[in-house]
């Protein structure tokens, strides 16, 4: 029987395997020791981060709640700052003091045509459409940034926003924001080229304009604690959509002097015996403006008297009072409206206007604005009842 010789391949393979196995076992045990050490350090770090954690995990839950509360507080503070920044960005810019050269450049050295004859210049100032008015400057009135900011902090949908001012010698220029396509109420009521045309061709549109003006005056008197002083169709701009009206000249009573016609008492919108702006004078002027809206006539005109062979001055107050006394308000209302208006509402508005222009028992603007809003709602309901239905078709064919 043959025995393997020492140093053969089989005998050499068996002793060589032992050192490899020992090295594998040693490396395996070393890796286990390193993993255990890493686990102990991680556990220590986790325990130190959530100190006080017991077997029930109360400390861990408390830490998580504190983290969530801190995160929500941070997000709330960030959202609050973002909301405040957005609110500040949405606020309109305060009125500014324009250099005279800037106004001259915007109006072609004031040679551009003025809206309504002697109304305002339609121009663009610093990227905004503006209506620029030239008024006499009030002696001693301080027109500075602080005074303009005091006027510019009041905002209402029925008030045109004051963009800025420019004192220049004896004149004061006031710029108000002008909506696109806007025109003065005087231009909307009467057209010199076509007397039969009016932009306010419906009853509701005229009541809407009157209600907007009344609400603007109510805000000026009782919220801004000021007076307007220049209520007239030339100080009202009407714009689409909806033919909404806005009052300009807010702030003019503080900076500008009275017009020459008002000083002489010749203006039909000036209350008898009043020379300074006041709430009573504003209410009187609104009464005249309301009658002008209802009749479509000028507040004062001259009529030839065949008996005396002279021209007599007739005011819209006189014709309205005669219509109420004779029960002919329906015939007194603007004929361009036809018969498409509620007679009862027209009679109530004439009474409101005459009461505003009366020297005794004159109402305040809160009462006037309430009456105008009520009549406007009634007029809208009347319009919906009488409007012609459009959801039908008619065909004409021989029988």
GROMACS .gro file of C-alpha atoms in nm:
model
  399
    1UNK     CA    1   0.000   0.000   0.000
    2UNK     CA    2   0.144   0.327  -0.105
    3UNK     CA    3   0.157   0.614   0.150
    4UNK     CA    4   0.175   0.974   0.042
    5UNK     CA    5   0.509   1.131   0.071
    6UNK     CA    6   0.567   1.427   0.292
    7UNK     CA    7   0.555   1.753   0.094
    8UNK     CA    8   0.290   1.625  -0.149
    9UNK     CA    9   0.012   1.860  -0.275
   10UNK     CA   10  -0.260   1.709  -0.060
   11UNK     CA   11  -0.057   1.722   0.257
   12UNK     CA   12   0.049   2.081   0.186
   13UNK     CA   13  -0.308   2.197   0.127
   14UNK     CA   14  -0.429   2.096   0.472
   15UNK     CA   15  -0.177   2.294   0.683
   16UNK     CA   16  -0.220   2.602   0.463
   17UNK     CA   17  -0.594   2.633   0.532
   18UNK     CA   18  -0.558   2.686   0.905
   19UNK     CA   19  -0.393   3.031   0.900
   20UNK     CA   20  -0.659   3.162   0.654
   21UNK     CA   21  -0.942   3.049   0.879
   22UNK     CA   22  -0.781   3.212   1.178
   23UNK     CA   23  -0.739   3.540   0.990
   24UNK     CA   24  -1.105   3.535   0.880
   25UNK     CA   25  -1.223   3.473   1.230
   26UNK     CA   26  -1.001   3.750   1.363
   27UNK     CA   27  -1.127   4.000   1.105
   28UNK     CA   28  -1.487   3.902   1.172
   29UNK     CA   29  -1.452   3.952   1.545
   30UNK     CA   30  -1.282   4.291   1.487
   31UNK     CA   31  -1.569   4.407   1.267
   32UNK     CA   32  -1.819   4.306   1.531
   33UNK     CA   33  -1.629   4.500   1.795
   34UNK     CA   34  -1.629   4.813   1.571
   35UNK     CA   35  -2.003   4.784   1.502
   36UNK     CA   36  -2.074   4.745   1.871
   37UNK     CA   37  -1.865   5.051   1.951
   38UNK     CA   38  -2.044   5.252   1.683
   39UNK     CA   39  -2.379   5.142   1.816
   40UNK     CA   40  -2.284   5.245   2.168
   41UNK     CA   41  -2.172   5.590   2.050
   42UNK     CA   42  -2.490   5.641   1.845
   43UNK     CA   43  -2.704   5.541   2.137
   44UNK     CA   44  -2.510   5.776   2.362
   45UNK     CA   45  -2.554   6.064   2.116
   46UNK     CA   46  -2.928   5.991   2.075
   47UNK     CA   47  -2.971   5.973   2.453
   48UNK     CA   48  -2.782   6.299   2.509
   49UNK     CA   49  -2.990   6.476   2.240
   50UNK     CA   50  -3.320   6.380   2.410
   51UNK     CA   51  -3.218   6.395   2.774
   52UNK     CA   52  -3.468   6.271   3.026
   53UNK     CA   53  -3.608   6.002   2.801
   54UNK     CA   54  -3.726   5.708   3.003
   55UNK     CA   55  -3.858   5.369   2.908
   56UNK     CA   56  -4.195   5.520   2.817
   57UNK     CA   57  -4.042   5.763   2.558
   58UNK     CA   58  -4.192   6.073   2.720
   59UNK     CA   59  -3.878   6.279   2.671
   60UNK     CA   60  -3.862   6.192   2.302
   61UNK     CA   61  -4.223   6.299   2.241
   62UNK     CA   62  -4.168   6.623   2.434
   63UNK     CA   63  -3.866   6.707   2.221
   64UNK     CA   64  -4.057   6.639   1.905
   65UNK     CA   65  -4.339   6.868   2.020
   66UNK     CA   66  -4.092   7.145   2.102
   67UNK     CA   67  -3.937   7.108   1.759
   68UNK     CA   68  -4.275   7.120   1.586
   69UNK     CA   69  -4.380   7.430   1.787
   70UNK     CA   70  -4.058   7.609   1.701
   71UNK     CA   71  -4.101   7.522   1.333
   72UNK     CA   72  -4.463   7.645   1.324
   73UNK     CA   73  -4.368   7.968   1.503
   74UNK     CA   74  -4.096   8.033   1.249
   75UNK     CA   75  -4.330   7.966   0.956
   76UNK     CA   76  -4.601   8.189   1.110
   77UNK     CA   77  -4.353   8.471   1.156
   78UNK     CA   78  -4.231   8.433   0.798
   79UNK     CA   79  -4.585   8.434   0.659
   80UNK     CA   80  -4.671   8.738   0.873
   81UNK     CA   81  -4.373   8.931   0.739
   82UNK     CA   82  -4.465   8.831   0.384
   83UNK     CA   83  -4.828   8.945   0.435
   84UNK     CA   84  -4.714   9.278   0.581
   85UNK     CA   85  -4.477   9.333   0.290
   86UNK     CA   86  -4.755   9.253   0.042
   87UNK     CA   87  -4.993   9.492   0.219
   88UNK     CA   88  -4.737   9.771   0.210
   89UNK     CA   89  -4.671   9.709  -0.158
   90UNK     CA   90  -5.045   9.731  -0.235
   91UNK     CA   91  -5.081  10.074  -0.072
   92UNK     CA   92  -5.086  10.366  -0.316
   93UNK     CA   93  -4.793  10.602  -0.325
   94UNK     CA   94  -4.839  10.926  -0.127
   95UNK     CA   95  -4.893  11.250  -0.321
   96UNK     CA   96  -4.576  11.418  -0.441
   97UNK     CA   97  -4.464  11.771  -0.516
   98UNK     CA   98  -4.416  11.800  -0.891
   99UNK     CA   99  -4.161  12.039  -1.037
  100UNK     CA  100  -4.320  12.299  -1.260
  101UNK     CA  101  -4.100  12.190  -1.550
  102UNK     CA  102  -4.242  11.837  -1.531
  103UNK     CA  103  -4.600  11.966  -1.561
  104UNK     CA  104  -4.504  12.194  -1.848
  105UNK     CA  105  -4.345  11.904  -2.035
  106UNK     CA  106  -4.652  11.683  -1.978
  107UNK     CA  107  -4.894  11.946  -2.113
  108UNK     CA  108  -4.685  12.086  -2.400
  109UNK     CA  109  -4.615  12.404  -2.203
  110UNK     CA  110  -4.985  12.413  -2.108
  111UNK     CA  111  -5.082  12.457  -2.472
  112UNK     CA  112  -5.260  12.122  -2.492
  113UNK     CA  113  -5.637  12.130  -2.524
  114UNK     CA  114  -5.819  12.122  -2.195
  115UNK     CA  115  -6.110  11.886  -2.141
  116UNK     CA  116  -6.443  12.064  -2.122
  117UNK     CA  117  -6.307  12.396  -2.240
  118UNK     CA  118  -6.157  12.527  -1.916
  119UNK     CA  119  -6.160  12.194  -1.731
  120UNK     CA  120  -5.840  11.995  -1.690
  121UNK     CA  121  -5.540  11.883  -1.890
  122UNK     CA  122  -5.535  11.512  -1.964
  123UNK     CA  123  -5.171  11.410  -1.934
  124UNK     CA  124  -4.936  11.138  -1.813
  125UNK     CA  125  -4.728  11.198  -1.501
  126UNK     CA  126  -4.468  10.940  -1.407
  127UNK     CA  127  -4.650  10.665  -1.593
  128UNK     CA  128  -4.999  10.747  -1.459
  129UNK     CA  129  -5.295  10.900  -1.643
  130UNK     CA  130  -5.376  11.223  -1.466
  131UNK     CA  131  -5.623  11.510  -1.471
  132UNK     CA  132  -5.434  11.832  -1.404
  133UNK     CA  133  -5.634  12.127  -1.269
  134UNK     CA  134  -5.519  12.487  -1.241
  135UNK     CA  135  -5.665  12.668  -0.939
  136UNK     CA  136  -5.596  12.997  -0.763
  137UNK     CA  137  -5.362  12.949  -0.472
  138UNK     CA  138  -5.489  13.021  -0.124
  139UNK     CA  139  -5.278  13.295   0.038
  140UNK     CA  140  -5.069  13.161   0.324
  141UNK     CA  141  -5.155  12.796   0.257
  142UNK     CA  142  -4.857  12.565   0.305
  143UNK     CA  143  -4.832  12.315   0.022
  144UNK     CA  144  -4.562  12.072   0.133
  145UNK     CA  145  -4.508  11.697   0.154
  146UNK     CA  146  -4.662  11.674   0.502
  147UNK     CA  147  -4.980  11.854   0.398
  148UNK     CA  148  -5.015  11.641   0.086
  149UNK     CA  149  -4.962  11.322   0.285
  150UNK     CA  150  -5.236  11.430   0.524
  151UNK     CA  151  -5.481  11.457   0.233
  152UNK     CA  152  -5.352  11.147   0.055
  153UNK     CA  153  -5.418  10.910   0.344
  154UNK     CA  154  -5.793  10.913   0.275
  155UNK     CA  155  -5.922  10.672   0.011
  156UNK     CA  156  -6.272  10.603  -0.120
  157UNK     CA  157  -6.407  10.454  -0.441
  158UNK     CA  158  -6.600  10.776  -0.507
  159UNK     CA  159  -6.294  11.000  -0.468
  160UNK     CA  160  -6.029  11.044  -0.734
  161UNK     CA  161  -5.688  10.988  -0.577
  162UNK     CA  162  -5.465  11.291  -0.542
  163UNK     CA  163  -5.136  11.221  -0.722
  164UNK     CA  164  -4.958  11.542  -0.636
  165UNK     CA  165  -4.949  11.920  -0.645
  166UNK     CA  166  -4.733  12.205  -0.767
  167UNK     CA  167  -4.751  12.559  -0.628
  168UNK     CA  168  -4.640  12.808  -0.891
  169UNK     CA  169  -4.681  13.176  -0.818
  170UNK     CA  170  -5.046  13.271  -0.785
  171UNK     CA  171  -5.161  12.933  -0.917
  172UNK     CA  172  -5.183  12.586  -0.772
  173UNK     CA  173  -5.180  12.275  -0.989
  174UNK     CA  174  -5.349  11.962  -0.854
  175UNK     CA  175  -5.313  11.627  -1.032
  176UNK     CA  176  -5.571  11.354  -0.976
  177UNK     CA  177  -5.575  10.997  -1.099
  178UNK     CA  178  -5.781  10.968  -1.417
  179UNK     CA  179  -5.941  10.635  -1.512
  180UNK     CA  180  -5.905  10.534  -1.879
  181UNK     CA  181  -6.177  10.683  -2.097
  182UNK     CA  182  -6.306  10.911  -1.823
  183UNK     CA  183  -6.492  11.236  -1.894
  184UNK     CA  184  -6.643  11.508  -1.681
  185UNK     CA  185  -7.006  11.485  -1.579
  186UNK     CA  186  -7.071  11.809  -1.766
  187UNK     CA  187  -6.946  11.649  -2.090
  188UNK     CA  188  -7.152  11.335  -2.027
  189UNK     CA  189  -7.473  11.531  -1.974
  190UNK     CA  190  -7.450  11.780  -2.261
  191UNK     CA  191  -7.263  11.786  -2.588
  192UNK     CA  192  -7.220  12.126  -2.757
  193UNK     CA  193  -7.202  11.959  -3.098
  194UNK     CA  194  -7.507  11.739  -3.049
  195UNK     CA  195  -7.757  11.862  -2.787
  196UNK     CA  196  -7.970  11.549  -2.823
  197UNK     CA  197  -7.681  11.319  -2.724
  198UNK     CA  198  -7.597  11.215  -2.371
  199UNK     CA  199  -7.373  10.940  -2.239
  200UNK     CA  200  -7.610  10.898  -1.944
  201UNK     CA  201  -7.905  10.779  -2.149
  202UNK     CA  202  -8.067  10.557  -1.886
  203UNK     CA  203  -8.237  10.640  -1.561
  204UNK     CA  204  -8.026  10.397  -1.357
  205UNK     CA  205  -7.700  10.547  -1.485
  206UNK     CA  206  -7.799  10.892  -1.361
  207UNK     CA  207  -7.908  10.765  -1.022
  208UNK     CA  208  -7.582  10.570  -0.998
  209UNK     CA  209  -7.378  10.886  -1.060
  210UNK     CA  210  -7.578  11.081  -0.801
  211UNK     CA  211  -7.537  10.802  -0.543
  212UNK     CA  212  -7.160  10.788  -0.602
  213UNK     CA  213  -7.125  11.163  -0.551
  214UNK     CA  214  -7.338  11.153  -0.235
  215UNK     CA  215  -7.132  10.870  -0.087
  216UNK     CA  216  -6.810  11.054  -0.169
  217UNK     CA  217  -6.931  11.367   0.007
  218UNK     CA  218  -7.047  11.164   0.306
  219UNK     CA  219  -6.697  11.018   0.337
  220UNK     CA  220  -6.535  11.362   0.307
  221UNK     CA  221  -6.758  11.512   0.577
  222UNK     CA  222  -6.783  11.234   0.834
  223UNK     CA  223  -6.471  11.021   0.785
  224UNK     CA  224  -6.208  11.263   0.657
  225UNK     CA  225  -6.356  11.546   0.870
  226UNK     CA  226  -6.311  11.790   0.583
  227UNK     CA  227  -6.511  11.980   0.323
  228UNK     CA  228  -6.499  11.964  -0.054
  229UNK     CA  229  -6.581  12.320  -0.155
  230UNK     CA  230  -6.607  12.269  -0.533
  231UNK     CA  231  -6.898  12.035  -0.602
  232UNK     CA  232  -7.003  12.075  -0.966
  233UNK     CA  233  -7.027  11.861  -1.281
  234UNK     CA  234  -6.678  11.980  -1.379
  235UNK     CA  235  -6.540  11.829  -1.058
  236UNK     CA  236  -6.693  11.485  -1.124
  237UNK     CA  237  -6.537  11.235  -1.365
  238UNK     CA  238  -6.740  10.944  -1.501
  239UNK     CA  239  -6.576  10.630  -1.634
  240UNK     CA  240  -6.654  10.277  -1.746
  241UNK     CA  241  -6.735  10.011  -1.652
  242UNK     CA  242  -7.074  10.089  -1.509
  243UNK     CA  243  -7.049  10.469  -1.556
  244UNK     CA  244  -6.919  10.514  -1.202
  245UNK     CA  245  -6.849  10.866  -1.077
  246UNK     CA  246  -6.556  11.003  -0.879
  247UNK     CA  247  -6.511  11.340  -0.716
  248UNK     CA  248  -6.198  11.536  -0.795
  249UNK     CA  249  -6.073  11.849  -0.613
  250UNK     CA  250  -6.058  11.671  -0.276
  251UNK     CA  251  -5.805  11.876  -0.083
  252UNK     CA  252  -5.858  12.189  -0.291
  253UNK     CA  253  -6.045  12.356  -0.005
  254UNK     CA  254  -5.727  12.342   0.203
  255UNK     CA  255  -5.475  12.452  -0.060
  256UNK     CA  256  -5.666  12.650  -0.323
  257UNK     CA  257  -5.851  12.978  -0.294
  258UNK     CA  258  -6.214  13.027  -0.398
  259UNK     CA  259  -6.289  13.093  -0.762
  260UNK     CA  260  -6.384  13.440  -0.873
  261UNK     CA  261  -6.742  13.341  -0.957
  262UNK     CA  262  -6.793  13.192  -0.612
  263UNK     CA  263  -6.654  13.504  -0.444
  264UNK     CA  264  -6.907  13.717  -0.631
  265UNK     CA  265  -7.187  13.472  -0.554
  266UNK     CA  266  -7.260  13.422  -0.923
  267UNK     CA  267  -7.202  13.049  -0.937
  268UNK     CA  268  -7.527  12.851  -0.944
  269UNK     CA  269  -7.364  12.594  -0.716
  270UNK     CA  270  -7.276  12.849  -0.446
  271UNK     CA  271  -7.516  12.875  -0.156
  272UNK     CA  272  -7.659  13.225  -0.107
  273UNK     CA  273  -7.455  13.423   0.141
  274UNK     CA  274  -7.172  13.169   0.164
  275UNK     CA  275  -6.818  13.267   0.066
  276UNK     CA  276  -6.612  13.002   0.245
  277UNK     CA  277  -6.625  12.623   0.192
  278UNK     CA  278  -6.851  12.445   0.440
  279UNK     CA  279  -7.056  12.129   0.473
  280UNK     CA  280  -7.376  12.324   0.421
  281UNK     CA  281  -7.237  12.469   0.098
  282UNK     CA  282  -7.144  12.119  -0.022
  283UNK     CA  283  -7.496  11.990   0.046
  284UNK     CA  284  -7.646  12.289  -0.138
  285UNK     CA  285  -7.421  12.229  -0.439
  286UNK     CA  286  -7.515  11.860  -0.443
  287UNK     CA  287  -7.884  11.952  -0.452
  288UNK     CA  288  -7.827  12.168  -0.760
  289UNK     CA  289  -7.617  11.895  -0.923
  290UNK     CA  290  -7.890  11.637  -0.857
  291UNK     CA  291  -8.152  11.855  -1.025
  292UNK     CA  292  -7.918  11.904  -1.318
  293UNK     CA  293  -7.883  11.526  -1.350
  294UNK     CA  294  -8.259  11.473  -1.344
  295UNK     CA  295  -8.353  11.752  -1.585
  296UNK     CA  296  -8.050  11.753  -1.812
  297UNK     CA  297  -8.062  12.133  -1.807
  298UNK     CA  298  -7.795  12.379  -1.707
  299UNK     CA  299  -7.824  12.503  -1.349
  300UNK     CA  300  -7.892  12.856  -1.471
  301UNK     CA  301  -7.988  12.987  -1.811
  302UNK     CA  302  -8.144  13.294  -1.964
  303UNK     CA  303  -8.489  13.288  -2.120
  304UNK     CA  304  -8.648  13.558  -2.331
  305UNK     CA  305  -8.965  13.701  -2.183
  306UNK     CA  306  -9.198  13.817  -2.457
  307UNK     CA  307  -9.398  14.031  -2.217
  308UNK     CA  308  -9.105  14.238  -2.090
  309UNK     CA  309  -8.898  14.192  -2.404
  310UNK     CA  310  -8.600  14.109  -2.182
  311UNK     CA  311  -8.394  13.806  -2.092
  312UNK     CA  312  -8.460  13.663  -1.750
  313UNK     CA  313  -8.231  13.435  -1.553
  314UNK     CA  314  -8.402  13.107  -1.468
  315UNK     CA  315  -8.247  12.851  -1.234
  316UNK     CA  316  -8.312  12.479  -1.223
  317UNK     CA  317  -8.425  12.524  -0.862
  318UNK     CA  318  -8.713  12.741  -0.976
  319UNK     CA  319  -8.825  12.507  -1.252
  320UNK     CA  320  -8.807  12.204  -1.020
  321UNK     CA  321  -9.010  12.375  -0.748
  322UNK     CA  322  -9.272  12.475  -1.005
  323UNK     CA  323  -9.289  12.118  -1.134
  324UNK     CA  324  -9.346  11.981  -0.784
  325UNK     CA  325  -9.612  12.242  -0.710
  326UNK     CA  326  -9.792  12.172  -1.036
  327UNK     CA  327  -9.757  11.793  -1.021
  328UNK     CA  328  -9.569  11.785  -1.352
  329UNK     CA  329  -9.241  11.624  -1.250
  330UNK     CA  330  -9.284  11.366  -1.524
  331UNK     CA  331  -9.278  11.637  -1.791
  332UNK     CA  332  -8.992  11.819  -1.617
  333UNK     CA  333  -8.750  11.523  -1.625
  334UNK     CA  334  -8.500  11.513  -1.912
  335UNK     CA  335  -8.689  11.428  -2.230
  336UNK     CA  336  -8.392  11.234  -2.364
  337UNK     CA  337  -8.487  10.962  -2.116
  338UNK     CA  338  -8.830  10.933  -2.276
  339UNK     CA  339  -9.079  10.780  -2.036
  340UNK     CA  340  -8.835  10.511  -1.927
  341UNK     CA  341  -8.807  10.602  -1.559
  342UNK     CA  342  -9.012  10.545  -1.243
  343UNK     CA  343  -9.212  10.862  -1.180
  344UNK     CA  344  -9.241  10.801  -0.805
  345UNK     CA  345  -8.863  10.770  -0.769
  346UNK     CA  346  -8.811  11.086  -0.973
  347UNK     CA  347  -9.050  11.277  -0.749
  348UNK     CA  348  -8.867  11.161  -0.436
  349UNK     CA  349  -8.530  11.264  -0.578
  350UNK     CA  350  -8.659  11.610  -0.669
  351UNK     CA  351  -8.781  11.651  -0.312
  352UNK     CA  352  -8.440  11.542  -0.179
  353UNK     CA  353  -8.264  11.792  -0.405
  354UNK     CA  354  -8.493  12.082  -0.306
  355UNK     CA  355  -8.442  12.001   0.061
  356UNK     CA  356  -8.063  12.005   0.010
  357UNK     CA  357  -8.088  12.351  -0.148
  358UNK     CA  358  -8.320  12.490   0.117
  359UNK     CA  359  -8.200  12.733   0.380
  360UNK     CA  360  -8.408  12.569   0.654
  361UNK     CA  361  -8.400  12.209   0.769
  362UNK     CA  362  -8.108  12.121   0.544
  363UNK     CA  363  -8.005  11.755   0.585
  364UNK     CA  364  -7.653  11.624   0.629
  365UNK     CA  365  -7.473  11.402   0.381
  366UNK     CA  366  -7.540  11.084   0.580
  367UNK     CA  367  -7.913  11.130   0.532
  368UNK     CA  368  -7.865  11.223   0.166
  369UNK     CA  369  -7.642  10.923   0.092
  370UNK     CA  370  -7.895  10.691   0.255
  371UNK     CA  371  -8.181  10.827   0.046
  372UNK     CA  372  -7.977  10.802  -0.273
  373UNK     CA  373  -7.878  10.442  -0.204
  374UNK     CA  374  -8.239  10.345  -0.137
  375UNK     CA  375  -8.365  10.505  -0.458
  376UNK     CA  376  -8.083  10.341  -0.653
  377UNK     CA  377  -8.180   9.995  -0.530
  378UNK     CA  378  -8.545  10.063  -0.613
  379UNK     CA  379  -8.445  10.182  -0.960
  380UNK     CA  380  -8.243   9.868  -1.024
  381UNK     CA  381  -8.541   9.655  -0.924
  382UNK     CA  382  -8.766   9.862  -1.152
  383UNK     CA  383  -8.521   9.820  -1.441
  384UNK     CA  384  -8.520   9.442  -1.404
  385UNK     CA  385  -8.900   9.434  -1.417
  386UNK     CA  386  -8.943   9.648  -1.727
  387UNK     CA  387  -8.645   9.534  -1.933
  388UNK     CA  388  -8.731   9.356  -2.257
  389UNK     CA  389  -8.649   8.983  -2.248
  390UNK     CA  390  -8.385   8.883  -2.498
  391UNK     CA  391  -8.391   8.504  -2.471
  392UNK     CA  392  -8.641   8.444  -2.748
  393UNK     CA  393  -8.648   8.461  -3.125
  394UNK     CA  394  -8.909   8.589  -3.366
  395UNK     CA  395  -8.954   8.467  -3.721
  396UNK     CA  396  -9.168   8.641  -3.982
  397UNK     CA  397  -9.312   8.428  -4.261
  398UNK     CA  398  -9.620   8.441  -4.485
  399UNK     CA  399  -9.927   8.265  -4.353
   0.00000   0.00000   0.00000
